[in-house]
Coordinates of C-alpha atoms in Angstrom, one line a residue:
Chain E
M1 CA 51.4 224.4 70.8
E2 CA 52.0 221.8 73.8
F3 CA 54.9 220.4 71.3
L4 CA 56.8 223.2 72.6
T5 CA 55.6 224.5 76.2
E6 CA 56.3 220.4 76.9
F7 CA 59.3 219.8 76.1
P8 CA 59.4 216.5 74.3
S9 CA 60.9 213.5 76.9
L10 CA 60.8 210.4 77.3
G11 CA 57.7 208.7 79.2
R12 CA 57.6 208.3 82.8
K13 CA 57.5 204.7 82.2
D14 CA 60.3 204.7 79.5
L15 CA 62.4 206.5 82.3
S16 CA 62.1 205.0 85.1
A17 CA 62.3 201.5 83.1
L18 CA 65.4 202.3 82.0
R19 CA 66.7 203.5 85.3
R20 CA 66.1 200.2 86.6
A21 CA 68.0 198.2 84.2
I22 CA 70.7 200.7 84.7
D23 CA 70.7 200.2 88.1
G24 CA 69.8 195.4 87.9
T25 CA 72.6 195.2 85.7
F26 CA 75.5 197.3 87.8
R27 CA 73.4 195.9 90.5
E28 CA 74.2 192.1 89.0
F29 CA 77.6 193.3 88.4
T30 CA 78.5 194.5 92.6
R31 CA 77.1 191.0 93.3
A32 CA 78.8 188.5 90.3
W33 CA 82.4 191.4 90.8
G34 CA 81.7 192.4 94.3
E35 CA 84.1 189.9 96.4
T36 CA 86.6 190.2 93.5
I37 CA 87.3 193.5 93.6
E38 CA 87.3 193.8 97.4
A39 CA 90.0 190.9 96.7
I40 CA 91.9 193.4 94.6
F41 CA 92.4 196.2 97.5
Y42 CA 92.3 194.2 100.2
P43 CA 96.2 194.8 100.1
L44 CA 95.9 198.3 100.0
L45 CA 93.3 198.5 103.3
R46 CA 95.9 196.4 105.3
F47 CA 98.8 199.1 104.2
L48 CA 95.9 201.8 105.5
V49 CA 95.2 200.1 108.6
W50 CA 98.9 199.2 109.6
F51 CA 99.4 203.1 108.6
E52 CA 96.8 204.6 110.6
D53 CA 97.8 202.4 113.8
L54 CA 101.5 202.7 113.2
L55 CA 100.6 207.3 113.1
L56 CA 98.2 206.0 116.7
A57 CA 100.7 203.7 118.3
T58 CA 103.9 205.8 118.3
P59 CA 104.1 208.5 121.2
W60 CA 102.8 211.9 120.4
P61 CA 106.5 214.0 120.5
I62 CA 107.9 211.3 118.2
I63 CA 104.8 211.9 115.8
I64 CA 105.8 215.7 115.9
L65 CA 109.2 215.0 115.7
V66 CA 109.6 213.3 112.4
L67 CA 107.0 215.3 110.6
C68 CA 108.8 218.1 111.5
G69 CA 112.1 216.5 110.5
L70 CA 110.2 215.8 106.8
A71 CA 109.1 219.9 106.8
Y72 CA 112.6 220.2 107.4
A73 CA 113.9 218.2 105.0
G74 CA 111.2 219.5 102.1
A75 CA 111.5 223.3 102.9
R76 CA 115.0 224.1 104.3
S77 CA 113.2 226.4 106.2
W78 CA 113.4 226.7 110.7
K79 CA 110.0 229.2 110.2
I80 CA 108.4 226.3 108.5
T81 CA 109.5 223.6 110.5
I82 CA 108.1 225.6 113.7
G83 CA 105.0 226.5 112.5
A84 CA 104.4 222.9 112.1
G85 CA 105.5 221.7 115.2
V86 CA 103.3 224.6 117.0
C87 CA 100.2 223.5 114.9
L88 CA 100.3 220.4 115.8
M89 CA 101.0 220.4 119.5
V90 CA 97.5 223.3 119.2
I91 CA 95.9 220.6 117.1
G92 CA 96.8 218.2 120.0
F93 CA 95.6 220.1 123.0
F94 CA 92.7 220.7 122.0
G95 CA 91.7 217.0 121.6
M96 CA 91.9 216.3 118.2
W97 CA 95.2 213.8 118.3
E98 CA 93.8 210.5 117.1
D99 CA 91.7 211.9 114.2
T100 CA 94.7 214.0 112.8
M101 CA 96.6 210.8 112.8
S102 CA 93.7 209.4 111.0
T103 CA 93.2 212.2 108.5
L104 CA 96.9 212.5 108.4
A105 CA 97.5 208.7 107.0
I106 CA 94.4 209.0 104.7
I107 CA 96.0 211.9 102.7
S108 CA 99.4 210.2 102.9
V109 CA 98.1 207.1 101.5
A110 CA 96.2 208.7 98.9
T111 CA 98.7 210.9 97.7
F112 CA 101.1 208.5 97.5
L113 CA 98.4 205.8 96.0
C114 CA 98.0 209.4 93.2
I115 CA 101.1 210.2 92.5
L116 CA 102.0 206.3 92.0
V117 CA 100.0 206.2 88.3
G118 CA 99.3 210.1 88.2
I119 CA 102.8 210.6 87.2
P120 CA 103.3 207.6 84.5
L121 CA 100.1 209.0 83.3
G122 CA 100.8 212.2 82.8
V123 CA 104.0 210.9 80.6
M124 CA 102.0 208.7 78.4
M125 CA 100.0 211.8 77.9
A126 CA 103.1 213.7 77.4
R127 CA 104.3 210.7 74.5
Y128 CA 101.2 210.1 72.4
D129 CA 98.5 212.9 71.7
R130 CA 96.0 210.2 71.0
A131 CA 96.7 209.3 75.0
Q132 CA 95.9 213.0 75.9
S133 CA 93.0 213.3 73.4
I134 CA 91.3 210.6 75.1
I135 CA 91.8 211.2 79.4
T136 CA 91.6 214.6 79.2
P137 CA 87.6 214.7 79.3
I138 CA 87.9 211.9 81.7
L139 CA 90.2 213.7 84.5
D140 CA 87.8 217.0 83.9
V141 CA 84.6 214.1 84.6
M142 CA 86.7 213.5 87.4
Q143 CA 86.8 217.3 89.0
T144 CA 83.5 217.8 88.2
I145 CA 81.0 215.7 88.4
P146 CA 79.6 215.8 92.3
S147 CA 81.7 213.5 94.4
F148 CA 78.1 212.3 95.8
V149 CA 76.8 211.0 92.3
Y150 CA 80.5 209.2 92.1
L151 CA 79.9 207.3 95.9
I152 CA 77.0 205.9 95.2
P153 CA 78.9 203.5 92.7
V154 CA 81.8 203.4 95.5
V155 CA 79.7 202.6 97.9
M156 CA 77.0 200.0 96.0
L157 CA 80.9 198.2 95.0
L158 CA 82.7 198.5 98.0
G159 CA 80.1 199.3 101.1
I160 CA 80.9 201.9 103.3
G161 CA 84.8 202.3 104.5
K162 CA 88.3 203.2 104.5
V163 CA 89.1 201.8 100.6
P164 CA 85.8 203.1 99.4
G165 CA 86.5 206.1 101.2
L166 CA 90.3 206.5 99.9
L167 CA 89.2 206.0 96.6
A168 CA 86.7 208.3 96.6
V169 CA 89.6 211.2 97.3
C170 CA 91.4 209.9 94.8
I171 CA 89.3 209.7 91.6
Y172 CA 88.9 213.8 93.5
A173 CA 92.6 214.3 93.9
L174 CA 94.3 212.5 90.9
P175 CA 93.0 215.1 88.1
P176 CA 96.0 218.0 88.8
I177 CA 99.0 215.6 89.3
V178 CA 98.0 213.8 85.5
R179 CA 97.1 217.1 84.2
L180 CA 100.2 219.0 85.7
T181 CA 102.8 216.2 84.8
N182 CA 102.1 216.1 81.1
L183 CA 102.0 219.6 81.1
G184 CA 105.5 220.0 82.4
I185 CA 106.9 218.0 80.5
R186 CA 104.9 219.5 77.4
L187 CA 106.8 222.4 78.7
V188 CA 110.6 221.4 78.4
D189 CA 112.2 223.6 75.5
K190 CA 112.6 221.3 72.5
Q191 CA 115.8 222.9 71.6
V192 CA 117.0 220.5 75.0
M193 CA 115.3 218.1 73.6
E194 CA 116.5 218.8 69.8
A195 CA 119.8 218.4 71.7
A196 CA 119.6 215.1 73.4
D197 CA 118.5 213.5 70.3
A198 CA 121.7 214.7 68.1
F199 CA 123.3 213.2 70.9
G200 CA 121.3 209.8 70.4
A201 CA 119.8 209.4 74.4
S202 CA 116.9 206.6 73.5
Y203 CA 113.7 207.8 75.4
K204 CA 114.2 206.7 78.3
E205 CA 116.9 208.6 78.6
K206 CA 115.7 211.2 77.4
L207 CA 112.7 210.7 79.7
F208 CA 114.4 210.4 83.7
G209 CA 117.7 212.4 82.0
V210 CA 115.4 215.7 80.3
Q211 CA 112.2 215.3 80.8
I212 CA 111.6 214.4 84.7
P213 CA 114.0 216.6 86.0
L214 CA 113.5 219.8 83.7
A215 CA 109.5 219.0 85.1
L216 CA 109.9 218.3 88.3
P217 CA 108.8 222.1 89.5
N218 CA 105.2 221.4 87.3
I219 CA 105.2 218.2 88.5
F220 CA 105.5 219.1 92.0
A221 CA 102.3 222.0 91.5
G222 CA 100.3 218.8 90.7
V223 CA 101.3 216.9 94.0
N224 CA 100.9 220.0 95.9
Q225 CA 97.4 220.1 94.5
T226 CA 97.1 216.6 94.5
I227 CA 97.4 217.0 98.2
M228 CA 95.3 219.9 98.7
M229 CA 92.0 218.3 97.3
A230 CA 92.8 215.2 98.8
L231 CA 92.6 216.9 102.1
S232 CA 89.1 219.0 101.0
M233 CA 87.5 215.8 100.1
V234 CA 88.6 214.4 104.1
V235 CA 84.1 215.3 105.5
I236 CA 82.3 213.9 102.3
A237 CA 84.9 210.3 102.7
S238 CA 83.5 210.4 106.7
M239 CA 80.2 210.5 105.4
I240 CA 81.2 206.5 104.4
G241 CA 83.1 205.5 107.0
V242 CA 86.5 207.5 106.9
Q243 CA 87.3 208.1 109.9
G244 CA 89.5 211.5 111.2
L245 CA 88.5 215.4 111.1
G246 CA 85.7 214.8 108.9
V247 CA 83.5 213.1 111.3
P248 CA 83.4 215.1 114.1
V249 CA 83.0 217.8 111.4
L250 CA 80.4 215.5 109.7
R251 CA 78.1 215.8 113.6
A252 CA 78.4 219.5 114.3
I253 CA 76.8 220.1 111.5
S254 CA 73.4 217.9 111.5
N255 CA 73.8 218.8 115.4
Q256 CA 74.5 222.7 114.5
Y257 CA 78.0 222.4 117.5
L258 CA 79.2 225.6 116.3
A259 CA 82.6 225.2 118.0
L260 CA 83.4 221.7 117.6
G261 CA 83.0 222.3 113.6
L262 CA 85.6 225.3 113.7
M263 CA 88.2 223.4 115.7
N264 CA 87.7 220.3 113.3
G265 CA 87.7 222.4 110.2
L266 CA 90.8 224.7 111.5
A267 CA 92.5 221.4 112.1
I268 CA 92.2 220.4 108.5
V269 CA 93.3 223.7 107.4
A270 CA 96.2 223.8 109.4
L271 CA 97.2 220.1 107.8
A272 CA 96.5 221.9 105.0
I273 CA 98.7 224.8 104.9
I274 CA 102.0 222.5 106.4
F275 CA 101.5 219.5 103.7
D276 CA 101.5 223.0 101.0
R277 CA 104.0 225.5 102.7
V278 CA 106.6 222.8 102.8
S279 CA 105.6 220.7 99.2
Q280 CA 105.7 224.1 97.4
T281 CA 109.5 224.9 99.1
Y282 CA 111.1 222.0 97.9
G283 CA 109.3 222.7 94.8
K284 CA 111.0 225.9 94.9
R285 CA 113.7 224.6 95.6
L286 CA 114.5 222.1 93.0
Q287 CA 114.6 224.5 90.8
A288 CA 117.3 227.2 92.1
Y289 CA 119.0 226.8 89.6
R290 CA 117.0 228.6 87.1
E291 CA 116.5 231.9 89.4
T292 CA 120.7 232.3 88.9
G293 CA 122.3 235.0 86.9
H294 CA 121.4 235.3 83.1
D295 CA 118.6 233.7 81.3
Chain Y
M1 CA 142.6 218.6 45.9
T2 CA 142.4 214.6 46.6
D3 CA 140.1 215.1 49.6
D4 CA 137.6 212.2 50.3
I5 CA 134.3 213.3 50.4
K6 CA 132.9 212.3 53.6
I7 CA 129.0 213.4 53.4
S8 CA 127.2 213.5 50.4
I9 CA 123.9 214.5 50.0
R10 CA 122.2 213.4 46.6
N11 CA 119.2 215.8 45.2
L12 CA 117.7 216.3 48.4
Y13 CA 113.4 217.3 48.7
K14 CA 111.7 218.1 52.1
I15 CA 108.3 219.7 52.0
F16 CA 106.5 220.4 54.8
G17 CA 103.1 220.1 55.0
N18 CA 100.0 217.5 54.8
N19 CA 101.2 215.2 51.9
P20 CA 104.8 215.9 50.6
A21 CA 104.8 213.1 48.8
K22 CA 101.5 214.1 46.4
A23 CA 103.3 217.7 46.3
M24 CA 106.8 216.2 46.1
E25 CA 105.0 214.5 42.0
R26 CA 103.8 218.3 41.6
V27 CA 107.7 219.5 42.6
R28 CA 109.4 216.7 40.1
E29 CA 106.3 217.6 37.3
G30 CA 108.2 221.4 37.4
L31 CA 106.3 223.3 39.7
S32 CA 107.9 226.6 41.6
K33 CA 108.1 226.3 44.9
D34 CA 105.6 230.3 45.5
D35 CA 103.2 228.1 42.8
L36 CA 103.2 224.9 45.1
L37 CA 102.2 226.4 48.4
D38 CA 100.0 228.4 46.7
Q39 CA 98.0 225.7 45.2
T40 CA 98.8 222.8 47.8
G41 CA 99.4 224.6 50.4
H42 CA 103.1 223.3 50.8
V43 CA 106.3 224.4 51.7
L44 CA 108.9 223.7 50.1
G45 CA 111.6 223.9 52.4
L46 CA 115.0 221.9 50.6
N47 CA 114.9 221.8 46.0
D48 CA 117.2 219.6 44.6
I49 CA 120.0 220.1 47.1
S50 CA 123.9 217.4 46.3
L51 CA 126.0 218.6 47.7
D52 CA 129.9 216.9 48.9
M53 CA 131.1 217.9 51.6
H54 CA 135.3 216.8 51.9
D55 CA 137.0 214.9 55.0
R56 CA 138.8 216.7 57.6
K57 CA 137.5 220.2 56.3
I58 CA 134.8 223.0 57.3
Q59 CA 131.6 223.9 54.8
V60 CA 129.9 226.7 55.8
V61 CA 126.5 226.4 54.4
M62 CA 125.2 230.0 54.0
G63 CA 122.3 231.8 53.5
L64 CA 119.5 234.2 55.3
S65 CA 116.6 232.9 57.6
G66 CA 114.0 231.1 55.9
S67 CA 116.8 229.5 53.1
G68 CA 116.1 226.0 54.3
K69 CA 120.1 225.9 55.9
S70 CA 119.1 224.9 59.2
T71 CA 116.4 222.2 57.6
L72 CA 119.6 221.4 55.3
I73 CA 122.0 220.1 58.4
R74 CA 118.9 218.6 60.5
H75 CA 119.7 215.7 57.8
L76 CA 122.4 214.6 58.3
N77 CA 121.3 213.3 61.5
R78 CA 118.2 212.7 60.7
L79 CA 116.6 215.0 63.1
I80 CA 114.6 215.5 60.3
D81 CA 113.5 213.4 57.6
P82 CA 113.9 214.1 54.3
T83 CA 111.0 214.1 51.8
A84 CA 113.1 212.8 48.7
G85 CA 117.2 212.1 48.5
E86 CA 120.2 210.7 49.9
V87 CA 122.2 211.3 52.4
I88 CA 125.6 209.1 52.7
V89 CA 128.0 209.5 55.7
D90 CA 131.7 207.5 55.1
G91 CA 129.9 205.8 53.1
E92 CA 126.9 204.2 54.4
D93 CA 123.1 206.0 53.9
V94 CA 121.7 207.6 56.2
L95 CA 118.2 207.2 55.4
A96 CA 118.4 202.8 55.7
M97 CA 119.4 203.0 58.7
D98 CA 117.0 202.0 61.9
E99 CA 116.7 203.0 65.2
N100 CA 119.9 202.0 66.8
R101 CA 121.7 201.9 63.9
L102 CA 120.6 206.5 63.8
R103 CA 121.4 206.2 67.5
D104 CA 125.1 205.1 67.5
L105 CA 125.4 207.4 64.5
R106 CA 124.4 210.6 66.9
R107 CA 126.5 208.8 69.8
F108 CA 130.0 207.9 68.3
K109 CA 130.0 209.7 64.8
M110 CA 128.5 213.4 64.9
S111 CA 127.7 215.8 67.5
M112 CA 126.2 219.0 67.3
V113 CA 126.2 222.8 68.4
F114 CA 123.4 224.6 68.8
Q115 CA 121.9 228.6 68.1
K116 CA 120.9 229.6 71.3
F117 CA 122.6 226.8 72.6
A118 CA 120.6 224.2 74.3
L119 CA 122.3 223.2 77.7
L120 CA 120.6 221.6 80.1
P121 CA 119.4 223.8 82.6
H122 CA 119.9 221.6 85.5
R123 CA 123.1 220.5 85.0
T124 CA 126.3 222.2 85.7
V125 CA 128.7 223.0 83.4
L126 CA 130.3 219.8 84.1
E127 CA 127.6 218.0 83.4
N128 CA 126.7 219.0 80.8
A129 CA 129.9 218.4 78.9
E130 CA 130.0 214.8 80.2
Y131 CA 125.9 214.2 78.6
G132 CA 127.7 212.8 75.1
L133 CA 130.0 210.8 76.9
L134 CA 127.2 209.5 79.2
I135 CA 125.1 208.6 76.5
Q136 CA 127.7 206.8 75.1
G137 CA 127.6 204.6 77.6
I138 CA 131.3 205.5 79.7
K139 CA 131.6 205.2 82.7
E140 CA 131.3 208.0 85.3
D141 CA 134.7 209.2 85.9
E142 CA 136.4 208.6 82.8
A143 CA 133.8 210.8 81.3
G144 CA 134.1 213.5 84.2
K145 CA 138.0 213.6 83.2
R146 CA 137.4 214.3 79.6
A147 CA 134.7 216.6 79.9
R148 CA 137.2 218.8 82.0
H149 CA 139.7 218.2 79.4
W150 CA 137.3 219.6 76.7
L151 CA 136.5 222.8 78.9
D152 CA 139.8 223.2 79.6
R153 CA 140.3 223.9 75.5
V154 CA 137.1 226.4 75.5
G155 CA 138.8 227.9 78.2
L156 CA 135.8 227.2 81.1
T157 CA 138.8 225.5 83.6
G158 CA 136.9 227.1 87.4
Y159 CA 133.2 227.2 85.7
E160 CA 132.8 223.1 86.1
D161 CA 130.4 223.6 88.9
Y162 CA 128.2 226.5 87.9
Y163 CA 124.8 226.2 85.9
P164 CA 124.3 227.9 82.6
G165 CA 122.1 229.9 83.5
Q166 CA 124.6 231.6 86.0
L167 CA 127.2 232.2 82.9
S168 CA 127.3 234.5 79.7
G169 CA 126.1 233.8 76.3
G170 CA 129.6 233.2 74.9
M171 CA 130.4 231.2 77.6
Q172 CA 127.6 228.6 77.8
Q173 CA 128.5 228.3 73.9
R174 CA 131.7 227.2 75.3
V175 CA 129.7 224.5 77.0
G176 CA 128.0 223.7 74.2
L177 CA 131.7 223.3 71.9
A178 CA 133.1 221.0 75.2
R179 CA 130.0 218.8 74.6
A180 CA 130.2 218.0 71.7
L181 CA 133.8 217.9 70.9
A182 CA 134.3 215.3 74.1
T183 CA 132.5 213.2 71.9
D184 CA 135.3 212.4 69.7
A185 CA 133.2 212.4 66.8
D186 CA 134.5 213.5 63.2
I187 CA 131.9 215.3 62.1
L188 CA 130.6 218.7 64.1
L189 CA 127.6 220.1 62.9
M190 CA 127.3 223.6 64.1
D191 CA 123.3 225.2 63.3
E192 CA 123.8 229.3 63.7
A193 CA 126.4 227.9 66.8
F194 CA 127.9 232.2 67.4
S195 CA 124.9 234.2 65.1
A196 CA 123.0 234.8 68.9
L197 CA 127.0 236.2 69.9
D198 CA 127.8 239.8 69.9
P199 CA 130.1 240.0 67.6
L200 CA 133.1 240.4 70.0
I201 CA 132.7 237.4 71.3
R202 CA 131.4 236.3 68.0
M203 CA 135.2 236.5 66.6
D204 CA 136.4 235.7 70.0
M205 CA 134.6 232.3 69.4
Q206 CA 135.7 231.7 65.6
G207 CA 139.6 231.9 66.7
I208 CA 139.3 229.5 69.5
L209 CA 137.0 226.7 66.2
L210 CA 140.3 227.2 63.5
E211 CA 142.9 227.5 66.5
L212 CA 140.8 223.7 67.7
Q213 CA 140.5 222.4 64.3
E214 CA 144.0 223.4 62.9
E215 CA 145.0 220.4 65.8
L216 CA 142.0 218.3 65.3
H217 CA 141.0 218.1 61.4
K218 CA 137.1 217.2 62.1
T219 CA 134.6 217.2 59.2
I220 CA 132.5 220.6 60.5
V221 CA 129.7 221.4 59.0
F222 CA 129.2 225.1 60.0
I223 CA 125.4 226.9 59.1
T224 CA 125.1 230.9 58.8
H225 CA 123.7 233.8 57.7
D226 CA 127.4 236.2 57.7
L227 CA 128.8 236.0 54.7
D228 CA 132.4 237.1 56.8
E229 CA 132.0 233.9 58.9
A230 CA 131.5 231.8 56.5
L231 CA 134.5 233.3 54.8
R232 CA 136.6 233.2 57.4
L233 CA 135.9 230.1 58.8
G234 CA 134.7 227.9 55.4
D235 CA 137.3 225.9 53.7
N236 CA 134.3 225.4 51.6
I237 CA 130.8 227.6 51.5
A238 CA 127.8 227.0 49.9
I239 CA 125.1 229.0 49.8
L240 CA 121.7 228.9 50.1
R241 CA 118.6 230.5 48.4
D242 CA 115.0 229.6 48.7
G243 CA 115.9 225.9 49.8
A244 CA 117.8 225.5 46.2
L245 CA 121.8 225.5 46.3
I246 CA 122.8 228.5 44.0
Q247 CA 126.4 228.4 44.7
T248 CA 129.5 226.3 45.8
G249 CA 133.0 227.3 46.3
D250 CA 135.7 228.7 48.2
G251 CA 135.6 231.7 50.1
Q252 CA 137.7 233.3 47.1
D253 CA 135.7 232.3 44.0
I254 CA 132.4 233.0 45.7
V255 CA 133.7 236.9 46.5
L256 CA 135.3 237.0 42.4
H257 CA 132.2 235.1 41.0
P258 CA 129.2 235.0 42.3
A259 CA 126.8 233.0 40.5
D260 CA 123.9 235.5 40.1
D261 CA 123.0 239.6 41.6
Y262 CA 121.9 238.0 45.0
I263 CA 125.7 236.7 46.0
A264 CA 126.7 239.7 44.3
D265 CA 124.8 242.1 46.7
F266 CA 125.7 239.9 49.7
T267 CA 129.7 239.9 48.4
R268 CA 129.6 244.0 48.0
E269 CA 130.2 244.9 51.4
I270 CA 132.9 242.4 52.4
N271 CA 136.4 243.1 52.7
R272 CA 138.3 241.1 49.9
A273 CA 141.5 242.3 50.8
K274 CA 141.3 238.9 53.6
V275 CA 139.1 236.6 51.2
V276 CA 141.3 236.6 47.7
R277 CA 144.5 235.2 47.3
L278 CA 147.6 236.1 45.0
R279 CA 146.5 232.2 43.2
A280 CA 143.5 234.2 41.3
L281 CA 145.6 237.3 40.2
Q282 CA 148.6 235.7 39.5
K283 CA 149.6 236.0 35.9
P284 CA 151.5 233.8 33.9
L285 CA 155.3 235.1 33.9
N286 CA 156.5 237.1 30.9
G287 CA 159.6 235.3 30.5
A288 CA 162.0 235.2 33.8
A289 CA 160.4 235.5 36.8
P290 CA 160.4 238.8 38.7
A291 CA 163.0 239.9 41.1
G292 CA 162.7 239.6 45.2
D293 CA 161.6 236.3 47.2
A294 CA 158.1 235.0 46.0
L295 CA 155.3 235.1 47.3
A296 CA 153.1 231.9 49.1
D297 CA 150.1 231.7 46.4
S298 CA 147.3 231.2 49.4
M299 CA 148.5 234.8 50.7
V300 CA 145.7 236.8 51.1
L301 CA 145.9 240.2 49.1
E302 CA 145.9 241.9 52.4
D303 CA 148.8 240.5 54.1
A304 CA 150.5 241.3 50.3
L305 CA 149.8 244.2 49.7
E306 CA 152.1 245.4 51.0
V307 CA 155.5 243.6 50.0
I308 CA 153.9 244.1 46.4
A309 CA 154.2 248.3 46.8
G310 CA 157.6 247.8 47.7
A311 CA 158.3 245.4 45.1
E312 CA 161.2 246.6 42.7
G313 CA 158.4 247.4 39.7
H314 CA 155.4 247.0 41.7
I315 CA 155.1 243.6 40.3
V316 CA 155.9 240.3 42.7
P317 CA 156.8 236.5 42.0
V318 CA 154.1 233.9 43.5
K319 CA 155.1 230.3 43.4
D320 CA 153.2 227.3 45.1
E321 CA 152.8 225.3 47.9
Q322 CA 155.7 223.1 46.7
G323 CA 158.3 226.2 46.2
K324 CA 157.4 226.1 42.7
V325 CA 157.6 230.0 41.1
T326 CA 154.2 229.6 38.7
G327 CA 153.4 233.3 37.9
Q328 CA 153.8 237.5 39.3
V329 CA 151.7 239.5 40.5
H330 CA 151.3 243.1 39.5
L331 CA 150.1 246.0 41.9
A332 CA 147.8 247.2 39.3
D333 CA 146.3 243.8 39.5
A334 CA 145.7 243.8 43.3
V335 CA 144.1 247.5 43.6
A336 CA 142.2 246.1 41.0
A337 CA 140.9 243.1 42.3
M338 CA 139.7 244.8 46.5
H339 CA 137.5 247.1 43.7
A340 CA 136.0 245.1 41.5

C-alpha cells in the first residue's frame, strides 16, 4: 500500500547528490568561462553605459524634444506626440527623470538587441521547418519559465549588474519578435510568392522585396510586444542591479511605501503607453496600402 | 503548317503523394487514376501528357477544375517538378536545368499571368510593372520607361501611382499583363488569367490580348475552363480531363469532331457559326466554279452566311490563302453545320 500513497521518488540523499553535482558542474563552468563570457559582453556593457550617460547628460528639454520628434516621425499624429511630451514633463516634475532615463536606456538597448537577434531567427524559422520545430519549444520555455529561475544561472555567471539585467530582459522579451517575424513571413500570400518565383526572383530578392515588406505589420506587432515585455521586466531586472524605475518600486515593496510605488509604477505605464501607441500607429501606417479601395 | 515547335512536352507525369516514384511504377504497370488513389493514396495529377506548342501561336489548354491544367502550365517553368517526362523549350531540356539556368529561363524567356493577379500589394502599379525588369537587373529609370510603355499599351496610363488594392479586378489583371509583357519574354504563360473577371471585362481583356498578339506574335500558353474563351483565343486547343490529354486540334476540329461524349457535351452550347470556317465545309468543285466572288476559306460561317444566302443558287466559291479557288459551299451544308 505504501507504494500507492508514497510517490516512488529518488531518495533524499540521491536527490541532494544530483543537485550538488549539477551546481558543482555549473560553478566550475562559471569559474572556467565566467571571465571570457564577461569579456564577450563587455562591448555591450560599454554601449549601455555610454547610452545611459548620454541620456542623463543631455539637458532634459533636448531629450523631450528628440523623443517627441521620434514619436511624431513614427506616428504622424499630434495627439500622440503631445501626449508623449506631457507624460515626460509630469514624470520629470515628480522627480523621476534620472530613473526614467536609465530605464529608457536599458529598454532601448534591449529592444535593439532583440530586433538584431530576433528578426534573423524569425526569418530562419520561416525558411526551414526544422528550425521552426527546434526554436518554437525554446521560445515557449523562455516565455513561461519564472524569471527568477533563469536569473540564478545568469547571476552566477555574470554577477550582479547591468549586463545580467539586460540578458534577463532580453530572454523574456525576445520571443514575440521571433514568433511574429516567422508568422508574418509564413502568412505572405502564396500566390504572390509564386509570382515572384515565376519571374525568377532569387531567395534574397524574395526575402527583401516581397516577404519582409509584406510581413512588416506583423514584425512591427512583434517589436511592440517586445518593448512591452521588456518594460514589464524592469522591476525584476532591478533586483540584480539594474538602475531605473524598478529600484524605487522594489524599495516601495519592501518598505510599504504606497505613493512611491504608485508613482514609479505609473511612470513605467506612461513609458509603455508612449512606446505602444507610437509603434502601433507606425505599424498601421506601414500597411496603409491595404486599406484603400477594393480587395 | 510548317511553323516551329517552341515548347514540347513528352510523356509527362505528375503524381502527388508521399512516394511518387513508387506510385509511378504502379502507373506504368497500368494502374488507373482511381485505383491508384484507392490503393496507394497518391493522386495522379498528370497522366502521360505529350503536347507540342507552336512558336508564335496561342495554345489553349482547356479543362474543368481538377483536370490538371494549372498543374501542367506550372511544369513549363518548373514551378512544379514532374514525376516523369520531359519538357523541352527551344530545344533545351527544362528539367535538366540547374538553379541558375532555370532562374534565367524564368527571367528572360517566360513570363506568367495569374488567375488571382498575384500583384505585389505593397508596390504601386508602376513598381509592379517594373518587377520583372528589376529582377532581370535592368536599371531603375530604364525599367520605369519600359514599364510605362506597357502600362500604356494595356490602357493604364494615369494609374501608375495607385496601389493594386485601389483598382478593380480587370484593371489589376491589366497590371498583371503589363508586368508579364514588360520582360520581353517570348513565351507568355497565362493561368486562367481572365477567369476571375466579369464576363464583359473578360471579353474586353481577350480583345486586348488578341490585339497585342497580332503585333507581338508571342508564344502564348493560355489555360481556361471556358470553351468560348478557348475558341476565341486559341490557334490550337488541347483538352485535359482527369490529368489526361483527350483531344488536341484547332477550335473547328474540336467543335466538328469531338473526340468523345465529354467534349461533345462541352461543344453543344457553342455558337458554331463563330467557329466553323468555310475550309471545313467546302465540297470539291463540280466542274466550273460557281458565279460570284470567292470567299476566303478561313472565313467563319457567321460572316459568310449572308453572302451565301444572297448568292445565285445559294452556292459560293471558296479560295485558299493564295487566292486559288479550291471548292464551293452550299447554303444547305452551311446551315447543317450550325446544328450538327
